[in-house]
Amino acid sequence: MLYNFLFFLRHFIKILLTLAVATSTNISKKTHYPP
């Protein structure tokens, strides 16, 4: 049970990190290349 929770937590953190990187790159693209 604890192992499953840790595995899920690590997976969740990886997804959060990916989303954060994607949003930061999106923001930087918008600021560097204005429409």
Coordinates of C-alpha atoms in Angstrom, one line a residue:
M1 CA 0.0 0.0 0.0
L2 CA 2.7 2.5 1.0
Y3 CA 4.8 1.5 -2.1
N4 CA 1.8 2.1 -4.4
F5 CA 1.3 5.5 -2.7
L6 CA 5.0 6.5 -3.2
F7 CA 4.9 5.3 -6.8
F8 CA 1.7 7.4 -7.5
L9 CA 3.3 10.4 -5.7
R10 CA 6.4 10.2 -7.8
H11 CA 4.3 9.9 -11.0
F12 CA 2.2 12.8 -9.9
I13 CA 5.3 15.0 -9.2
K14 CA 6.7 14.1 -12.6
I15 CA 3.5 15.2 -14.3
L16 CA 3.5 18.4 -12.3
L17 CA 7.1 19.1 -13.3
T18 CA 6.3 18.5 -16.9
L19 CA 3.3 20.8 -16.8
A20 CA 5.4 23.5 -15.1
V21 CA 8.1 23.3 -17.7
A22 CA 5.5 23.4 -20.5
T23 CA 3.8 26.5 -19.0
S24 CA 7.1 28.3 -18.4
T25 CA 8.3 27.6 -21.9
N26 CA 4.9 28.8 -23.2
I27 CA 5.1 32.0 -21.2
S28 CA 8.7 32.7 -22.3
K29 CA 7.7 32.1 -25.9
K30 CA 4.9 34.5 -25.6
T31 CA 7.1 37.1 -24.0
H32 CA 9.9 36.6 -26.5
Y33 CA 7.7 36.4 -29.5
P34 CA 4.8 38.7 -29.1
P35 CA 2.0 38.3 -31.7

